[in-house]
Amino acid sequence: MTNFETPNLVIRGFKIFKERLDLNIQNDLISDLREIVKVAPLFSPHVPGGNKMSVKMTSAGKYGWFSDSKGYRYVSRQKNGNNWPQIPNSIMEIWQKFVSLERNPDCCLINYYSKDAKMGMHQDNDEADFDWPVLSISLGDDALFRIGNVEKGGKTDSLWLNSGDIIVMGDEARLKYHGIDRIRSGTSNLLKNGGRINLTLRVVD
Ligand code: MD6
Ligand code: FE
């Protein structure tokens, strides 16, 4: 794996690149995402316990991430039977710059947070090969990101993520618990109706 960029900070192995995407790129990403949600609309997944997530989701790529009473998994089709739309070049280029030219991601999970949405502490462990990192892109309102440990519980560290931030979660960070405690509404005007979008790029197979 090749790493071309130097992180601004590393917390518990999470490499954090602050505000690396300029406004032009952020706006290009948003316009590509608007095309994606036209053909793969956002939905609120049910967690296995039955509750609905507060975050709305969709995906692009060979696989989409899905959750229902049967559990978390990747699926190659949307509920309506259609494939997921392709991951746009604007997003692939970010992976190639921050992770690798050798292999492209199979899934771009798109998470939308309205002002009261949050995401509980979780591991990203539905992928087959943990040698590949997960890359995350933050767009829109600021979010309080919490980083824990490989085991559930224990001490955590938190930091605010801003629009244009990139995180690479690989190596010793790959299976650490992490989550979003809250959004600071109105801190960005990237999205005309406010809120936050997080993109996570994953190698699945
Ligand atoms: C979020 N992020 O920023 C949630 N996962 O909204 C994640 O769950 C995440 O930031 C894997 C790697 C980096 C992340
Ligand atoms: Fe995650």
mmCIF file of C-alpha atoms and ligand atoms in Angstrom:
data_model
loop_
_atom_site.group_PDB
_atom_site.id
_atom_site.type_symbol
_atom_site.label_atom_id
_atom_site.label_comp_id
_atom_site.label_asym_id
_atom_site.label_seq_id
_atom_site.Cartn_x
_atom_site.Cartn_y
_atom_site.Cartn_z
ATOM 1 C CA MET A 1 0.000 0.000 0.000
ATOM 2 C CA THR A 2 1.284 3.435 -0.874
ATOM 3 C CA ASN A 3 0.702 6.495 1.221
ATOM 4 C CA PHE A 4 1.261 9.757 -0.582
ATOM 5 C CA GLU A 5 -0.107 12.134 2.028
ATOM 6 C CA THR A 6 1.003 12.965 5.566
ATOM 7 C CA PRO A 7 -1.713 13.175 8.236
ATOM 8 C CA ASN A 8 -2.096 16.264 10.422
ATOM 9 C CA LEU A 9 -2.673 14.068 13.429
ATOM 10 C CA VAL A 10 -2.874 10.426 14.364
ATOM 11 C CA ILE A 11 -5.183 9.400 17.216
ATOM 12 C CA ARG A 12 -5.121 5.741 18.290
ATOM 13 C CA GLY A 13 -3.906 4.885 14.790
ATOM 14 C CA PHE A 14 -6.658 6.857 13.005
ATOM 15 C CA LYS A 15 -4.886 9.074 10.477
ATOM 16 C CA ILE A 16 -6.628 12.426 10.304
ATOM 17 C CA PHE A 17 -6.102 14.790 7.381
ATOM 18 C CA LYS A 18 -7.697 18.150 8.238
ATOM 19 C CA GLU A 19 -9.618 20.097 5.610
ATOM 20 C CA ARG A 20 -7.801 18.480 2.664
ATOM 21 C CA LEU A 21 -10.643 18.909 0.166
ATOM 22 C CA ASP A 22 -11.104 22.459 -1.079
ATOM 23 C CA LEU A 23 -14.555 23.978 -1.584
ATOM 24 C CA ASN A 24 -14.556 23.317 -5.336
ATOM 25 C CA ILE A 25 -13.931 19.629 -4.764
ATOM 26 C CA GLN A 26 -16.510 19.507 -1.971
ATOM 27 C CA ASN A 27 -19.119 21.067 -4.254
ATOM 28 C CA ASP A 28 -18.231 18.633 -7.061
ATOM 29 C CA LEU A 29 -18.674 15.744 -4.630
ATOM 30 C CA ILE A 30 -22.073 17.069 -3.553
ATOM 31 C CA SER A 31 -23.263 17.378 -7.143
ATOM 32 C CA ASP A 32 -22.120 13.793 -7.864
ATOM 33 C CA LEU A 33 -23.907 12.624 -4.696
ATOM 34 C CA ARG A 34 -27.113 14.340 -5.827
ATOM 35 C CA GLU A 35 -27.057 12.148 -8.961
ATOM 36 C CA ILE A 36 -26.462 9.025 -6.854
ATOM 37 C CA VAL A 37 -29.414 9.609 -4.526
ATOM 38 C CA LYS A 38 -31.698 10.062 -7.557
ATOM 39 C CA VAL A 39 -31.106 6.405 -8.512
ATOM 40 C CA ALA A 40 -30.301 5.011 -5.051
ATOM 41 C CA PRO A 41 -32.480 6.948 -2.598
ATOM 42 C CA LEU A 42 -31.494 7.406 1.038
ATOM 43 C CA PHE A 43 -33.226 5.106 3.541
ATOM 44 C CA SER A 44 -33.115 4.574 7.321
ATOM 45 C CA PRO A 45 -31.795 1.062 8.002
ATOM 46 C CA HIS A 46 -33.183 -1.026 10.853
ATOM 47 C CA VAL A 47 -30.556 -2.327 13.242
ATOM 48 C CA PRO A 48 -30.826 -6.027 14.190
ATOM 49 C CA GLY A 49 -32.503 -5.031 17.493
ATOM 50 C CA GLY A 50 -35.327 -3.486 15.470
ATOM 51 C CA ASN A 51 -34.785 0.238 15.962
ATOM 52 C CA LYS A 52 -34.333 2.550 13.014
ATOM 53 C CA MET A 53 -30.979 4.285 12.666
ATOM 54 C CA SER A 54 -31.151 8.073 12.911
ATOM 55 C CA VAL A 55 -28.709 8.308 10.000
ATOM 56 C CA LYS A 56 -30.025 7.907 6.454
ATOM 57 C CA MET A 57 -27.942 5.820 4.083
ATOM 58 C CA THR A 58 -27.330 4.703 0.560
ATOM 59 C CA SER A 59 -24.353 3.329 -1.332
ATOM 60 C CA ALA A 60 -22.451 3.366 -4.590
ATOM 61 C CA GLY A 61 -20.226 0.652 -6.000
ATOM 62 C CA LYS A 62 -20.274 -3.109 -6.477
ATOM 63 C CA TYR A 63 -21.826 -3.500 -3.026
ATOM 64 C CA GLY A 64 -24.037 -1.492 -0.739
ATOM 65 C CA TRP A 65 -24.076 -1.769 3.018
ATOM 66 C CA PHE A 66 -27.384 -2.988 4.406
ATOM 67 C CA SER A 67 -28.896 -3.749 7.784
ATOM 68 C CA ASP A 68 -32.155 -5.335 8.932
ATOM 69 C CA SER A 69 -33.402 -7.823 11.527
ATOM 70 C CA LYS A 70 -31.071 -10.470 10.024
ATOM 71 C CA GLY A 71 -27.972 -8.370 10.672
ATOM 72 C CA TYR A 72 -25.396 -6.204 8.919
ATOM 73 C CA ARG A 73 -24.087 -7.187 5.503
ATOM 74 C CA TYR A 74 -23.094 -6.068 2.038
ATOM 75 C CA VAL A 75 -25.589 -6.625 -0.763
ATOM 76 C CA SER A 76 -25.031 -6.354 -4.510
ATOM 77 C CA ARG A 77 -28.499 -4.970 -5.214
ATOM 78 C CA GLN A 78 -30.830 -2.350 -3.870
ATOM 79 C CA LYS A 79 -34.193 -3.366 -2.415
ATOM 80 C CA ASN A 80 -35.848 -2.676 -5.785
ATOM 81 C CA GLY A 81 -33.469 -5.138 -7.488
ATOM 82 C CA ASN A 82 -31.332 -2.520 -9.196
ATOM 83 C CA ASN A 83 -27.570 -2.400 -8.964
ATOM 84 C CA TRP A 84 -25.985 0.365 -6.946
ATOM 85 C CA PRO A 85 -24.724 3.301 -9.031
ATOM 86 C CA GLN A 86 -21.011 3.462 -9.814
ATOM 87 C CA ILE A 87 -18.632 5.226 -7.475
ATOM 88 C CA PRO A 88 -17.906 8.537 -9.241
ATOM 89 C CA ASN A 89 -14.353 9.413 -10.302
ATOM 90 C CA SER A 90 -14.347 12.412 -7.965
ATOM 91 C CA ILE A 91 -14.509 9.954 -5.046
ATOM 92 C CA MET A 92 -12.170 7.317 -6.536
ATOM 93 C CA GLU A 93 -9.493 9.988 -6.942
ATOM 94 C CA ILE A 94 -9.538 10.667 -3.198
ATOM 95 C CA TRP A 95 -9.015 6.970 -2.438
ATOM 96 C CA GLN A 96 -6.171 6.840 -4.966
ATOM 97 C CA LYS A 97 -4.507 9.871 -3.390
ATOM 98 C CA PHE A 98 -4.843 8.834 0.266
ATOM 99 C CA VAL A 99 -4.821 5.010 0.114
ATOM 100 C CA SER A 100 -3.665 3.228 -3.020
ATOM 101 C CA LEU A 101 -3.567 2.997 -6.780
ATOM 102 C CA GLU A 102 -3.443 -0.803 -6.603
ATOM 103 C CA ARG A 103 -7.032 -1.537 -5.740
ATOM 104 C CA ASN A 104 -10.201 0.512 -5.833
ATOM 105 C CA PRO A 105 -12.902 0.326 -3.168
ATOM 106 C CA ASP A 106 -15.961 -1.894 -3.753
ATOM 107 C CA CYS A 107 -18.348 0.234 -1.731
ATOM 108 C CA CYS A 108 -18.890 3.886 -0.980
ATOM 109 C CA LEU A 109 -21.308 4.079 1.918
ATOM 110 C CA ILE A 110 -23.114 7.417 2.042
ATOM 111 C CA ASN A 111 -24.415 8.509 5.453
ATOM 112 C CA TYR A 112 -26.620 11.583 5.865
ATOM 113 C CA TYR A 113 -26.982 13.188 9.303
ATOM 114 C CA SER A 114 -29.774 15.650 9.940
ATOM 115 C CA LYS A 115 -29.323 17.832 13.016
ATOM 116 C CA ASP A 116 -30.288 15.215 15.619
ATOM 117 C CA ALA A 117 -28.690 12.171 13.993
ATOM 118 C CA LYS A 118 -25.839 10.273 15.585
ATOM 119 C CA MET A 119 -24.060 6.970 15.160
ATOM 120 C CA GLY A 120 -23.375 4.619 18.044
ATOM 121 C CA MET A 121 -19.958 3.145 18.736
ATOM 122 C CA HIS A 122 -19.279 0.373 16.212
ATOM 123 C CA GLN A 123 -16.558 -1.573 14.467
ATOM 124 C CA ASP A 124 -16.368 -1.762 10.686
ATOM 125 C CA ASN A 125 -15.941 -5.531 10.443
ATOM 126 C CA ASP A 126 -18.266 -6.723 7.663
ATOM 127 C CA GLU A 127 -15.427 -6.705 5.111
ATOM 128 C CA ALA A 128 -13.377 -9.779 4.142
ATOM 129 C CA ASP A 129 -9.885 -8.279 4.218
ATOM 130 C CA PHE A 130 -8.865 -5.969 7.062
ATOM 131 C CA ASP A 131 -5.519 -5.283 5.386
ATOM 132 C CA TRP A 132 -7.324 -2.593 3.409
ATOM 133 C CA PRO A 133 -8.176 0.556 5.360
ATOM 134 C CA VAL A 134 -11.493 2.373 5.421
ATOM 135 C CA LEU A 135 -11.301 5.960 4.153
ATOM 136 C CA SER A 136 -13.830 8.486 5.423
ATOM 137 C CA ILE A 137 -14.766 11.888 4.004
ATOM 138 C CA SER A 138 -16.692 14.491 6.019
ATOM 139 C CA LEU A 139 -18.885 17.051 4.239
ATOM 140 C CA GLY A 140 -21.151 19.707 5.741
ATOM 141 C CA ASP A 141 -21.777 20.350 9.420
ATOM 142 C CA ASP A 142 -19.163 19.618 12.090
ATOM 143 C CA ALA A 143 -19.415 16.290 13.895
ATOM 144 C CA LEU A 144 -18.032 15.020 17.188
ATOM 145 C CA PHE A 145 -16.132 11.811 16.402
ATOM 146 C CA ARG A 146 -15.293 9.405 19.226
ATOM 147 C CA ILE A 147 -12.538 6.808 19.012
ATOM 148 C CA GLY A 148 -12.286 3.842 21.364
ATOM 149 C CA ASN A 149 -10.539 0.504 21.436
ATOM 150 C CA VAL A 150 -10.525 -2.867 19.668
ATOM 151 C CA GLU A 151 -12.558 -4.241 22.564
ATOM 152 C CA LYS A 152 -15.884 -2.663 23.465
ATOM 153 C CA GLY A 153 -15.720 -0.015 26.214
ATOM 154 C CA GLY A 154 -12.744 1.595 27.894
ATOM 155 C CA LYS A 155 -11.387 5.091 27.540
ATOM 156 C CA THR A 156 -12.089 7.086 24.414
ATOM 157 C CA ASP A 157 -10.813 10.228 22.681
ATOM 158 C CA SER A 158 -12.999 12.668 20.773
ATOM 159 C CA LEU A 159 -12.395 15.257 18.103
ATOM 160 C CA TRP A 160 -14.504 17.511 15.924
ATOM 161 C CA LEU A 161 -14.553 16.681 12.234
ATOM 162 C CA ASN A 162 -15.039 19.512 9.752
ATOM 163 C CA SER A 163 -16.113 19.623 6.139
ATOM 164 C CA GLY A 164 -13.270 18.440 3.919
ATOM 165 C CA ASP A 165 -11.612 16.251 6.555
ATOM 166 C CA ILE A 166 -10.380 12.794 5.591
ATOM 167 C CA ILE A 167 -9.745 9.875 7.930
ATOM 168 C CA VAL A 168 -7.842 6.723 7.065
ATOM 169 C CA MET A 169 -8.602 3.877 9.469
ATOM 170 C CA GLY A 170 -6.084 1.115 8.816
ATOM 171 C CA ASP A 171 -3.544 -1.153 10.523
ATOM 172 C CA GLU A 172 -3.953 -1.040 14.324
ATOM 173 C CA ALA A 173 -6.947 1.310 13.967
ATOM 174 C CA ARG A 174 -8.822 -0.894 11.497
ATOM 175 C CA LEU A 175 -11.004 -2.685 14.063
ATOM 176 C CA LYS A 176 -11.284 0.018 16.708
ATOM 177 C CA TYR A 177 -14.699 1.149 17.895
ATOM 178 C CA HIS A 178 -15.749 4.618 16.769
ATOM 179 C CA GLY A 179 -18.919 6.664 16.443
ATOM 180 C CA ILE A 180 -20.501 10.084 16.036
ATOM 181 C CA ASP A 181 -21.908 11.618 19.238
ATOM 182 C CA ARG A 182 -23.551 14.639 17.666
ATOM 183 C CA ILE A 183 -23.643 17.175 14.867
ATOM 184 C CA ARG A 184 -23.158 20.909 15.340
ATOM 185 C CA SER A 185 -26.020 22.184 13.235
ATOM 186 C CA GLY A 186 -25.478 25.251 11.071
ATOM 187 C CA THR A 187 -21.671 25.151 11.080
ATOM 188 C CA SER A 188 -21.471 24.687 7.305
ATOM 189 C CA ASN A 189 -23.476 25.900 4.352
ATOM 190 C CA LEU A 190 -22.180 23.287 1.916
ATOM 191 C CA LEU A 191 -25.563 21.529 1.938
ATOM 192 C CA LYS A 192 -28.433 23.855 1.136
ATOM 193 C CA ASN A 193 -30.701 22.174 3.702
ATOM 194 C CA GLY A 194 -27.928 21.737 6.285
ATOM 195 C CA GLY A 195 -26.724 18.548 7.887
ATOM 196 C CA ARG A 196 -23.702 16.380 7.309
ATOM 197 C CA ILE A 197 -22.651 13.720 4.855
ATOM 198 C CA ASN A 198 -20.038 11.117 5.610
ATOM 199 C CA LEU A 199 -18.651 8.903 2.875
ATOM 200 C CA THR A 200 -16.790 5.715 3.759
ATOM 201 C CA LEU A 201 -14.890 3.824 1.099
ATOM 202 C CA ARG A 202 -14.291 0.130 1.657
ATOM 203 C CA VAL A 203 -12.699 -2.844 -0.027
ATOM 204 C CA VAL A 204 -15.315 -5.554 0.610
ATOM 205 C CA ASP A 205 -14.274 -8.820 -1.111
HETATM 206 C C1 MD6 B 1 -19.004 9.280 10.420
HETATM 207 N N1 MD6 B 1 -17.706 7.357 10.391
HETATM 208 O O1 MD6 B 1 -17.990 9.971 10.319
HETATM 209 C C2 MD6 B 1 -18.945 7.852 10.777
HETATM 210 N N2 MD6 B 1 -15.948 4.363 9.800
HETATM 211 O O2 MD6 B 1 -20.125 9.751 10.241
HETATM 212 C C3 MD6 B 1 -17.405 6.067 10.478
HETATM 213 O O3 MD6 B 1 -18.167 5.249 10.931
HETATM 214 C C4 MD6 B 1 -16.101 5.649 10.016
HETATM 215 O O4 MD6 B 1 -15.168 7.820 10.034
HETATM 216 C C5 MD6 B 1 -14.778 3.909 9.390
HETATM 217 C C6 MD6 B 1 -13.701 4.727 9.170
HETATM 218 C C7 MD6 B 1 -13.814 6.047 9.395
HETATM 219 C C8 MD6 B 1 -15.037 6.540 9.819
HETATM 220 FE FE FE B 2 -17.457 3.226 10.840
#
